[in-house]
C-alpha cells in the first residue's frame, strides 16, 4: 500500500498518548497508520485550511489528535500532530483549534 504521508508527534501529542490506557493508545496508533494509506475522512478529517484531526472512537469516547501538514520537503510529506484530547461536545472546541494553530506557527518559525 502507498503511504501518503509520515506522521510526527510533537511532545504534547506524545504526552497525551502516554497518558491513555494501552488499549486506547493502540487503537489510536492503528487508526493513524490506517489513515496514512486510506485518506479516509472518518479517520483523518480537515477542520479548517490549516488544521486536521485524527479521529478515533473507543468505548463510546471520542479521541482527537490535531495536526497540520508540513510539505516543505518535496521528498517527504509530514503530518505533524500538535496535541490530543478527549472530545466531550458535538464540535471540536475552538480553543483546541487555536492551540493547534499557535503550535503550527511556532513550528514553522523554528
Short mmCIF file of C-alpha atoms in Angstrom, two decimals:
data_model
loop_
_atom_site.label_atom_id
_atom_site.label_comp_id
_atom_site.label_asym_id
_atom_site.label_seq_id
_atom_site.Cartn_x
_atom_site.Cartn_y
_atom_site.Cartn_z
CA UNK A 1 0.00 0.00 0.00
CA UNK A 2 1.11 3.52 -0.73
CA UNK A 3 1.77 5.73 2.28
CA UNK A 4 0.64 9.27 1.52
CA UNK A 5 2.50 10.90 4.41
CA UNK A 6 4.60 10.28 7.51
CA UNK A 7 3.40 11.26 10.97
CA UNK A 8 5.45 13.12 13.58
CA UNK A 9 4.19 13.53 17.14
CA UNK A 10 5.23 16.67 18.95
CA UNK A 11 5.88 16.43 22.70
CA UNK A 12 2.37 17.34 23.76
CA UNK A 13 0.84 14.74 21.43
CA UNK A 14 3.23 12.09 22.79
CA UNK A 15 2.34 13.02 26.37
CA UNK A 16 -1.37 12.75 25.56
CA UNK A 17 -0.92 9.26 24.11
CA UNK A 18 1.27 8.19 27.03
CA UNK A 19 -1.48 9.26 29.46
CA UNK A 20 -4.03 6.90 27.88
CA UNK A 21 -4.77 3.26 28.59
CA UNK A 22 -2.71 0.92 26.40
CA UNK A 23 -5.79 -0.35 24.51
CA UNK A 24 -6.89 3.18 23.61
CA UNK A 25 -3.34 4.13 22.63
CA UNK A 26 -3.03 1.08 20.39
CA UNK A 27 -6.34 1.87 18.66
CA UNK A 28 -5.27 5.49 18.01
CA UNK A 29 -1.91 4.37 16.58
CA UNK A 30 -3.68 1.74 14.45
CA UNK A 31 -6.05 4.40 13.07
CA UNK A 32 -3.17 6.78 12.33
CA UNK A 33 -1.36 4.04 10.41
CA UNK A 34 -4.55 3.21 8.54
CA UNK A 35 -5.16 6.90 7.67
CA UNK A 36 -1.69 7.12 6.13
CA UNK A 37 -2.76 4.75 3.34
CA UNK A 38 -6.53 5.28 3.02
CA UNK A 39 -7.12 9.05 3.32
CA UNK A 40 -10.49 8.32 4.93
CA UNK A 41 -12.31 11.34 6.48
CA UNK A 42 -13.63 9.04 9.21
CA UNK A 43 -10.01 8.68 10.37
CA UNK A 44 -8.38 11.95 9.28
CA UNK A 45 -10.58 14.98 8.71
CA UNK A 46 -9.91 18.57 7.65
CA UNK A 47 -11.14 21.07 10.26
CA UNK A 48 -10.06 24.30 8.54
CA UNK A 49 -7.47 25.44 6.00
CA UNK A 50 -4.54 24.51 8.24
CA UNK A 51 -5.68 22.05 10.91
CA UNK A 52 -6.72 18.42 10.55
CA UNK A 53 -7.78 15.83 13.13
CA UNK A 54 -7.00 12.15 13.52
CA UNK A 55 -10.25 10.65 14.81
CA UNK A 56 -10.68 7.58 17.00
CA UNK A 57 -13.72 6.24 18.82
CA UNK A 58 -13.11 3.73 21.59
CA UNK A 59 -15.69 2.52 24.12
CA UNK A 60 -18.03 5.48 23.45
CA UNK A 61 -15.24 8.06 23.88
CA UNK A 62 -14.07 10.29 21.06
CA UNK A 63 -10.31 10.91 20.88
CA UNK A 64 -8.75 13.57 18.68
CA UNK A 65 -5.16 14.33 17.74
CA UNK A 66 -4.93 17.67 15.96
CA UNK A 67 -2.36 18.05 13.22
CA UNK A 68 -1.11 20.09 10.29
CA UNK A 69 0.75 19.37 7.07
CA UNK A 70 4.43 20.13 6.51
CA UNK A 71 5.20 19.95 2.79
CA UNK A 72 8.42 21.97 2.92
CA UNK A 73 10.45 18.89 1.91
CA UNK A 74 9.45 17.85 -1.61
CA UNK A 75 10.56 14.27 -0.93
CA UNK A 76 8.84 13.66 2.40
CA UNK A 77 5.36 14.94 3.27
CA UNK A 78 4.81 15.12 7.02
CA UNK A 79 1.73 15.42 9.17
CA UNK A 80 2.69 16.98 12.48
CA UNK A 81 0.47 16.09 15.47
CA UNK A 82 0.30 19.01 17.88
CA UNK A 83 -1.74 17.67 20.79
CA UNK A 84 -4.64 15.43 21.69
CA UNK A 85 -7.77 15.50 23.79
CA UNK A 86 -10.92 13.57 24.57
CA UNK A 87 -13.83 15.18 22.76
CA UNK A 88 -16.78 15.86 25.06
CA UNK A 89 -19.02 18.00 22.85
CA UNK A 90 -20.52 17.77 19.38
CA UNK A 91 -17.97 20.15 17.86
CA UNK A 92 -14.26 20.43 18.45
CA UNK A 93 -13.72 23.36 20.82
CA UNK A 94 -12.31 26.46 19.11
CA UNK A 95 -9.74 26.71 21.89
CA UNK A 96 -8.24 23.38 20.77
CA UNK A 97 -8.06 24.56 17.15
CA UNK A 98 -6.45 27.85 18.23
CA UNK A 99 -3.92 25.89 20.29
CA UNK A 100 -3.02 23.79 17.24
CA UNK A 101 -2.69 26.91 15.09
CA UNK A 102 -0.37 28.50 17.65
CA UNK A 103 1.82 25.38 17.78
CA UNK A 104 1.85 25.33 13.95
CA UNK A 105 3.11 28.92 13.82
CA UNK A 106 5.85 28.16 16.35
CA UNK A 107 6.84 25.03 14.39
CA UNK A 108 7.32 26.94 11.11
CA UNK A 109 9.20 29.78 12.83
CA UNK A 110 11.77 27.31 14.16
#
